[in-house]
Short mmCIF file of C-alpha atoms in Angstrom, two decimals:
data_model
loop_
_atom_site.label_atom_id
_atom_site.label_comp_id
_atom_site.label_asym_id
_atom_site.label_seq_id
_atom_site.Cartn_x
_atom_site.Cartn_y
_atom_site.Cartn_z
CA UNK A 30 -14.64 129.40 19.52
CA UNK A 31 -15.90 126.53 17.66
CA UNK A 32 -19.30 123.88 17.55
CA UNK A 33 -18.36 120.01 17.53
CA UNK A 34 -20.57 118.44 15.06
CA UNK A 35 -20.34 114.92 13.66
CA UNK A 36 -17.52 115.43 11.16
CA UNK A 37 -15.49 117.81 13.60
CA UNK A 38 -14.90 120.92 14.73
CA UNK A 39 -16.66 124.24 13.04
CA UNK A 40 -15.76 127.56 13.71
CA UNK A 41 -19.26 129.41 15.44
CA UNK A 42 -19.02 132.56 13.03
CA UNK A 43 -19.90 129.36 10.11
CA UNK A 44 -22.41 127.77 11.68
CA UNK A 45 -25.10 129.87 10.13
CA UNK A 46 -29.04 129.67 10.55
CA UNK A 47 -29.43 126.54 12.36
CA UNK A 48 -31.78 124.36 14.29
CA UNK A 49 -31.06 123.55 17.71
CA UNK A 50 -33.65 120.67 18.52
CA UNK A 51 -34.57 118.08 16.08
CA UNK A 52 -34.45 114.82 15.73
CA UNK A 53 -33.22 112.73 12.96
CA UNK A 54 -33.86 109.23 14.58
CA UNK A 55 -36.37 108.77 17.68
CA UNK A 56 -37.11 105.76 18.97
CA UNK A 57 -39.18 105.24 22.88
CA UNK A 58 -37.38 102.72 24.93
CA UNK A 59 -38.90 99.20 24.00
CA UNK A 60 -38.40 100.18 20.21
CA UNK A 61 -35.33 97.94 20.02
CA UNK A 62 -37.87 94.77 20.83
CA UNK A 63 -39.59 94.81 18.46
CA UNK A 64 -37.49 95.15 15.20
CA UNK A 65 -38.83 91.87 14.10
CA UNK A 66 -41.76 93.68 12.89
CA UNK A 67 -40.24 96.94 12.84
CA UNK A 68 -36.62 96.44 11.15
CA UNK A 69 -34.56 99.56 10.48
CA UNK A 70 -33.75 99.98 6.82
CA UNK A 71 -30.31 102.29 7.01
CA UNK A 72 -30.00 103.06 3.74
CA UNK A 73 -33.66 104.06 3.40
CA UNK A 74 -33.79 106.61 5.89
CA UNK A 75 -30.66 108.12 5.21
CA UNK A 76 -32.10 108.52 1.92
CA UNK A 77 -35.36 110.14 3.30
CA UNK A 78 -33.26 112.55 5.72
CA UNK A 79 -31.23 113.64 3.40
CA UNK A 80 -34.20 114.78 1.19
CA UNK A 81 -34.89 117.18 4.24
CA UNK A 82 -31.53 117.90 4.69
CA UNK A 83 -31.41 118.98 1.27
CA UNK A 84 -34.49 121.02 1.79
CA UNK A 85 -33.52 122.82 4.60
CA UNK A 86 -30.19 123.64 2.99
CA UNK A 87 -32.21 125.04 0.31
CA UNK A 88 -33.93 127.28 2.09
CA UNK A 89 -31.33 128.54 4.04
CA UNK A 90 -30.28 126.72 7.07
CA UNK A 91 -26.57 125.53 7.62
CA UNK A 92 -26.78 123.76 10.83
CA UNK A 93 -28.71 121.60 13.44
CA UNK A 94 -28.61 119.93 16.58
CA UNK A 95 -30.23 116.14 17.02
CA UNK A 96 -31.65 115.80 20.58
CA UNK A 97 -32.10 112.27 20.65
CA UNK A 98 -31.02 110.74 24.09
CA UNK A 99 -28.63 107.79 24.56
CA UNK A 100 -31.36 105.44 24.99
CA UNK A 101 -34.01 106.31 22.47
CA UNK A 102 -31.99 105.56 19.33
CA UNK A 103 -29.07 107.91 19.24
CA UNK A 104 -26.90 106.88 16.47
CA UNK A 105 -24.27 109.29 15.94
CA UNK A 106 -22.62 107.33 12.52
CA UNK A 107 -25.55 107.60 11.11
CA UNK A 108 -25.69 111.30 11.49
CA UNK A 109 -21.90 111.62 10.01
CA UNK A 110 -22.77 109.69 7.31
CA UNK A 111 -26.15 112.23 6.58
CA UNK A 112 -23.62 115.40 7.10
CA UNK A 113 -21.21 114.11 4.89
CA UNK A 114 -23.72 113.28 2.09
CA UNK A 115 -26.15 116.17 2.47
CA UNK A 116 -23.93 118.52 3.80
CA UNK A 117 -25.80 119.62 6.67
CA UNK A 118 -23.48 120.39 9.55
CA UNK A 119 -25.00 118.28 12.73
CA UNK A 120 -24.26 118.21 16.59
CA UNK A 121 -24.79 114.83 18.30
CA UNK A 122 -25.99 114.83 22.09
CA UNK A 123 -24.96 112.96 24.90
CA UNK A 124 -27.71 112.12 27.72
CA UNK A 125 -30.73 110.59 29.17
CA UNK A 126 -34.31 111.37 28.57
CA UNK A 127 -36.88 112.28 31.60
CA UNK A 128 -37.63 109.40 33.88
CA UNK A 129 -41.72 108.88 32.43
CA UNK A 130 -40.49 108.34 29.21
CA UNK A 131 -37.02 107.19 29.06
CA UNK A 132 -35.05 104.01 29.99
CA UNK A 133 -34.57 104.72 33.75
CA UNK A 134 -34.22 101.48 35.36
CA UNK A 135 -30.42 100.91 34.21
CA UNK A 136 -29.24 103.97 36.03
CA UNK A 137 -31.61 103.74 39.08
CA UNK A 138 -30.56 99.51 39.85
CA UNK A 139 -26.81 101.32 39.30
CA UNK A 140 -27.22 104.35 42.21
CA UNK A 141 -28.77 101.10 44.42
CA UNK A 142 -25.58 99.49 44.37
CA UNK A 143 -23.54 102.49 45.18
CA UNK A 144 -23.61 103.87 41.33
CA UNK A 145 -25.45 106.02 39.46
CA UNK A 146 -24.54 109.64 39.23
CA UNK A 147 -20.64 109.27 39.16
CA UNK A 148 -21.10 107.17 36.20
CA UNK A 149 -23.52 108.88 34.44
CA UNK A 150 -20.71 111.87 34.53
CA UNK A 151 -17.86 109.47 33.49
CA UNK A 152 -20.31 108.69 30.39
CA UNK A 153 -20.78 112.22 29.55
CA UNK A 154 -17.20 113.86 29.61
CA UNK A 155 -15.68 110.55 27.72
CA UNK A 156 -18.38 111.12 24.87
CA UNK A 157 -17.97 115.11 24.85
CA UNK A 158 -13.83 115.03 24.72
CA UNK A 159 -12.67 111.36 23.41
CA UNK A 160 -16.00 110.45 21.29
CA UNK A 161 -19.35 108.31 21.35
CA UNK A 162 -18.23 104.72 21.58
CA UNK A 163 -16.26 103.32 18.27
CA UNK A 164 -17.91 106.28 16.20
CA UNK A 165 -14.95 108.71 16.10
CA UNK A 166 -18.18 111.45 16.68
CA UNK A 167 -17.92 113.49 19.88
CA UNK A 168 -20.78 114.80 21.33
CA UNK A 169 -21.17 118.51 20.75
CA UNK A 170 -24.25 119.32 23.20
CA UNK A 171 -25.25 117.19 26.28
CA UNK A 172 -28.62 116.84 26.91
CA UNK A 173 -31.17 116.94 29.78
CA UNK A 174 -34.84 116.25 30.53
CA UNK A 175 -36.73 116.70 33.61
CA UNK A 176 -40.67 115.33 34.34
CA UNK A 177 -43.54 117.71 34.37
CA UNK A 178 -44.22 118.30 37.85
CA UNK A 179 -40.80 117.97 39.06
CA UNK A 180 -37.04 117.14 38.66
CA UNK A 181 -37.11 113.72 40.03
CA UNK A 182 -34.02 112.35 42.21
CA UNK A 183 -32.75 110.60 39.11
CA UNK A 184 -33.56 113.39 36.49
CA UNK A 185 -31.35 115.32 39.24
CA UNK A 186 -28.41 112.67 39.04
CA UNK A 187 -28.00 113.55 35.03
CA UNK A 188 -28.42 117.62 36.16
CA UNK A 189 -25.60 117.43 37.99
CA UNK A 190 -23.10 115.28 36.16
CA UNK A 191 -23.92 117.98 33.32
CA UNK A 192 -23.19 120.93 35.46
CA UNK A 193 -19.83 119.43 36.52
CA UNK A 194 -18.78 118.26 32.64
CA UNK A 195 -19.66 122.15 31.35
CA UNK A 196 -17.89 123.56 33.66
CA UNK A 197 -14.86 121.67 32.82
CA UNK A 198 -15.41 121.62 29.35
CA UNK A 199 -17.60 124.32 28.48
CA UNK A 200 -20.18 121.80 26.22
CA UNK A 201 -23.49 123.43 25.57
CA UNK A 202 -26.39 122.23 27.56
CA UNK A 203 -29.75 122.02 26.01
CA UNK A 204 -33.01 120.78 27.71
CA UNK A 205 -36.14 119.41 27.45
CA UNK A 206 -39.40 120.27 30.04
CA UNK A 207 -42.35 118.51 29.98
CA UNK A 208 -45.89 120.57 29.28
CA UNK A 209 -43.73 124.08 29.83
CA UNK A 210 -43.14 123.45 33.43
CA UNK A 211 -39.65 123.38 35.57
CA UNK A 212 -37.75 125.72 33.39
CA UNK A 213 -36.58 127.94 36.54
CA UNK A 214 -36.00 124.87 38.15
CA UNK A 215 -33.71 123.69 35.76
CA UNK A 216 -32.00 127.04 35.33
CA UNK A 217 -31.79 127.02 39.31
CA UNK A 218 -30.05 123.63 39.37
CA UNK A 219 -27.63 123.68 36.97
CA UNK A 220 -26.55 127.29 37.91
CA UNK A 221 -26.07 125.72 41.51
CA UNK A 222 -23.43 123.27 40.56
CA UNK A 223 -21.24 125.52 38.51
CA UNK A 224 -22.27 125.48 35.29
CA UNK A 225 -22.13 128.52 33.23
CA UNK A 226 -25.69 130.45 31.85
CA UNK A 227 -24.63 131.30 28.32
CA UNK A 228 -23.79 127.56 27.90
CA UNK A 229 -27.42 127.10 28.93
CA UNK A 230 -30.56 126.24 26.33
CA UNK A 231 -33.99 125.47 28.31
CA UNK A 232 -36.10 123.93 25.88
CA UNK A 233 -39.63 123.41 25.02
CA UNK A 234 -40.43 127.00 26.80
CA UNK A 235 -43.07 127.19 24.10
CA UNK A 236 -45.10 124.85 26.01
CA UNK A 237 -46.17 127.30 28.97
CA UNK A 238 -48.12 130.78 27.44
CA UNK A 239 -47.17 132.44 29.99
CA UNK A 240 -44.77 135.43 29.92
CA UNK A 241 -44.18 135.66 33.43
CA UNK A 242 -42.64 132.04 33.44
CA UNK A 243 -40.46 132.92 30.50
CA UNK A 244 -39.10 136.55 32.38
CA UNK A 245 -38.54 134.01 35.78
CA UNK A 246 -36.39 131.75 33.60
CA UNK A 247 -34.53 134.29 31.64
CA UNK A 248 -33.47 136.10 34.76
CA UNK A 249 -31.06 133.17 35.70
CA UNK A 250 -29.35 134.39 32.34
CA UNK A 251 -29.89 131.34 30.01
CA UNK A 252 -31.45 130.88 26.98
CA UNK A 253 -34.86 129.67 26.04
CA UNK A 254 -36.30 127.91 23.10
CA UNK A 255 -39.59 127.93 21.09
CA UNK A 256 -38.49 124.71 19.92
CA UNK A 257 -41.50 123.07 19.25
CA UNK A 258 -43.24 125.09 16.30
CA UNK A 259 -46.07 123.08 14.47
CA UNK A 260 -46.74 120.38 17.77
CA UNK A 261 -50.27 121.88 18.28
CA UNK A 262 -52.20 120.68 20.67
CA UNK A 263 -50.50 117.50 21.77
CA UNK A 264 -48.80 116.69 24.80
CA UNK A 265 -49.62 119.87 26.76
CA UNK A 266 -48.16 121.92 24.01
CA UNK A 267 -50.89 125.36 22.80
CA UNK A 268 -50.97 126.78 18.85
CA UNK A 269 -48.78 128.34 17.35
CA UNK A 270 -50.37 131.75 17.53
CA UNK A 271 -50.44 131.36 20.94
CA UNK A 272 -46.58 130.74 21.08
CA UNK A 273 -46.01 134.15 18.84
CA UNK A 274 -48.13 136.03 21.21
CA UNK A 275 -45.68 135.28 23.72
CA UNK A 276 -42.16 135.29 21.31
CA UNK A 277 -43.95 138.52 20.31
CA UNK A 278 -44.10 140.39 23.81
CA UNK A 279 -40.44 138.93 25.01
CA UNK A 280 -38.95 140.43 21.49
CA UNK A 281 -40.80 143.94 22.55
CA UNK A 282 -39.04 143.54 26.11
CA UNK A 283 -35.59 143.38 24.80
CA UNK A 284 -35.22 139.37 25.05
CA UNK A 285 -34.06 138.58 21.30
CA UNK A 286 -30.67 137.74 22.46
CA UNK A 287 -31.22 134.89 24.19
CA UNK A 288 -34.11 133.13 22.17
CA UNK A 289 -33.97 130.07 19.74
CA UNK A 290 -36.13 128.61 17.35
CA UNK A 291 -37.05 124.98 16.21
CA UNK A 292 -39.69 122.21 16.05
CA UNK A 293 -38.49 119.18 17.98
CA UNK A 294 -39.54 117.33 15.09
CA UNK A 295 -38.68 113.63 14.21
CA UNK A 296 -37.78 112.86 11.20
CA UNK A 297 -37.72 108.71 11.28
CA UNK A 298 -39.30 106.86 13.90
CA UNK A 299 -37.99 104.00 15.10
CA UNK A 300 -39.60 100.65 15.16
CA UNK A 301 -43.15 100.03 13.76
CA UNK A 302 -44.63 102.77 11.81
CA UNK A 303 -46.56 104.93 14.39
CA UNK A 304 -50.28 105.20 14.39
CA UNK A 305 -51.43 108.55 13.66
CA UNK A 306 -55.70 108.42 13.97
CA UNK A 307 -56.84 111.63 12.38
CA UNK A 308 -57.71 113.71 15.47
CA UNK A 309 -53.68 113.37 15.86
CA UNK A 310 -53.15 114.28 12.22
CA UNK A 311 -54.45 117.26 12.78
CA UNK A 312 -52.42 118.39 15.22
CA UNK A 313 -49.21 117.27 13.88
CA UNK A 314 -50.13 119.16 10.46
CA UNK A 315 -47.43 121.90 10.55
CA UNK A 316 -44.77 120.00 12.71
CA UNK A 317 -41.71 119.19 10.22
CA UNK A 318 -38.97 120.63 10.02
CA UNK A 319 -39.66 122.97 7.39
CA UNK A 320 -42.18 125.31 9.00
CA UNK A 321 -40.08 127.61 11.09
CA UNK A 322 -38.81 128.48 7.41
CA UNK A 323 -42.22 128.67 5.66
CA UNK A 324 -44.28 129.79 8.00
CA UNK A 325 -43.46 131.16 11.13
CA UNK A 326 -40.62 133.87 10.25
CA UNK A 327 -43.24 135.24 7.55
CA UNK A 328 -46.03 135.72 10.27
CA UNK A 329 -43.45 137.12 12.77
CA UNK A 330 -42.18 139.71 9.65
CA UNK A 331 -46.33 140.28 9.24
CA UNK A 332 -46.52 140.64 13.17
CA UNK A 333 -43.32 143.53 13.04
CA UNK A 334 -40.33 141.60 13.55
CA UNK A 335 -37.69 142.98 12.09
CA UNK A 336 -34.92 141.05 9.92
CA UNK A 337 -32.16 141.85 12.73
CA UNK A 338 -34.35 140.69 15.53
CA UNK A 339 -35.12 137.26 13.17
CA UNK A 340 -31.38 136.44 12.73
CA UNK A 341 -30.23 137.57 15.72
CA UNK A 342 -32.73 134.10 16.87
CA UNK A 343 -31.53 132.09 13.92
CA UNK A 344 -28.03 132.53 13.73
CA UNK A 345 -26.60 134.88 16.21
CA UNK A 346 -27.84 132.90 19.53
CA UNK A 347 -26.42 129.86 18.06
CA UNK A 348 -23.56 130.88 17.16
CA UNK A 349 -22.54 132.06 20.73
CA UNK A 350 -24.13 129.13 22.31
CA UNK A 351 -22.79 126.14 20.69
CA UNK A 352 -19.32 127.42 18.94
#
């Protein structure tokens, strides 16, 4: 089996310790409107993310995937261009973010008019088996959100379609919940339409502290992510210590097969320069893309993890998931 990244296929046994939700480019929906005062400099941030490219490769890690939904500044070229220059082996996603924070209307005015979720599963399977618009990239992960509270009617649309494409293409699925709720849900609903569980990555499950959520989302037989290592106390999200207590007690119960780590981190934001008062400096201390490296597999080795266990999370789960 192999991982499509941005410069082709890659066989899974080389995809090594990677990263399987980042973000190289983020941008909300609105971003694009106001490039007059917040123009994108190309050139510039490919320099600056290949600086962390390089860094990562340094200490170790082969291989990521870049989250970022259709509408929030996707830009799969750019991404080539970083893998071919840093080296870095990257898969590009294809999807929509959740309806509170994601460009919703053009999809909901389409399922008015008799649209919607057919289309939004043409979109995916073109961009997973013939390529992301004029890029020559294919998408090598689609990728689904859902809202806090619930999977809205439209969230479900995208659900769906994604169901249907995997199990005709086998493309990895990775997710994002909001505030560590609806990871069953999601589990429940893909599973429904056909798609396959060891495809499956529900992310963000480092957002609920709860181990009994985690055991009723592992028992539809996906995967789960602690993808958001360093966001502390933002956005419903708890500390990091927190999140270990819980990795800690799933490891002891036999669950290190079907665990990933990352951050969720972004490395350029789009438009304006965002402003960060200190209260939100604080929080967002530790969240780069370097930390999993630096600081959280040392405290799990202090907590007892062992080096299998770590790489089994690192590079084994990815491996089998995405390749």
């Amino acid at each position: 089996m192999s991982a499509q990244t941005v410069t082709g296929p890659v066989p899974a046994s080389e995809l090594g310790f990677t990263l399987p939700h980042e973000h190289l480019l983020f941008g909300y929906p609105g971003y694009q409107g106001d490039l007059t005062l917040g123009p994108f400099d190309r050139e510039a941030a490919l320099n600056a993310c290949e600086d962390v490219a390089r860094s990562l490769l340094a200490r170790g890690v082969r291989t990521l995937v870049d989250a970022t939904p259709n509408e929030c500044g996707r830009d799969p070229a750019f991404l080539r261009d970083l893998s071919e220059r840093s080296g870095l082996r990257i898969l590009c996603s294809s999807g929509y973010y959740y309806e509170g924070e994601g460009a919703a209307t053009y999809f909901k005015f389409r399922a008015s008019l008799g649209g919607g979720e057919a289309e939004i599963e043409e979109l995916m399977r073109h961009e997973v088996t013939a390529g992301i618009g004029t890029s020559g990239v294919r998408a090598g992960v689609i990728k689904l959100a859902s809202s806090r509270d619930a999977i809205t009617p439209y969230e479900q649309m995208f659900f769906r379609a994604a169901a249907r494409v995997q199990r005709d293409t086998g493309v990895p699925i990775i997710t994002h919940t909001q505030e560590g709720r609806q990871g069953p849900q999601q589990a429940q609903l893909l599973l429904s339409h056909g798609a396959d569980p060891a495809r499956i990555m529900i992310g963000h499950m480092d957002g609920n502290t709860d181990p009994a959520y985690h055991r009723e989302t592992l028992a539809h037989g996906v995967s789960v992510a602690f993808d958001r290592l360093g966001l502390q106390g933002l956005v419903g999200t708890p500390t990091d210590a927190q999140r270990l207590d819980v990795l800690t007690t799933l490891l002891g119960e036999g669950f290190a097969d079907r665990i990933l780590l990352s951050h969720d981190s972004i490395w350029q934001w789009l438009g304006r320069p965002i402003p960060m008062p200190d209260a939100i400096l604080g929080a967002v201390k530790d969240w780069h893309p370097l930390h999993l490296t630096d600081d959280i597999l040392p405290e799990l080795e202090r907590r007892g993890v062992g080096a299998e266990q770590l790489r089994q999370m690192t590079v084994g789960n990815p491996a089998r998931l995405f390749g």
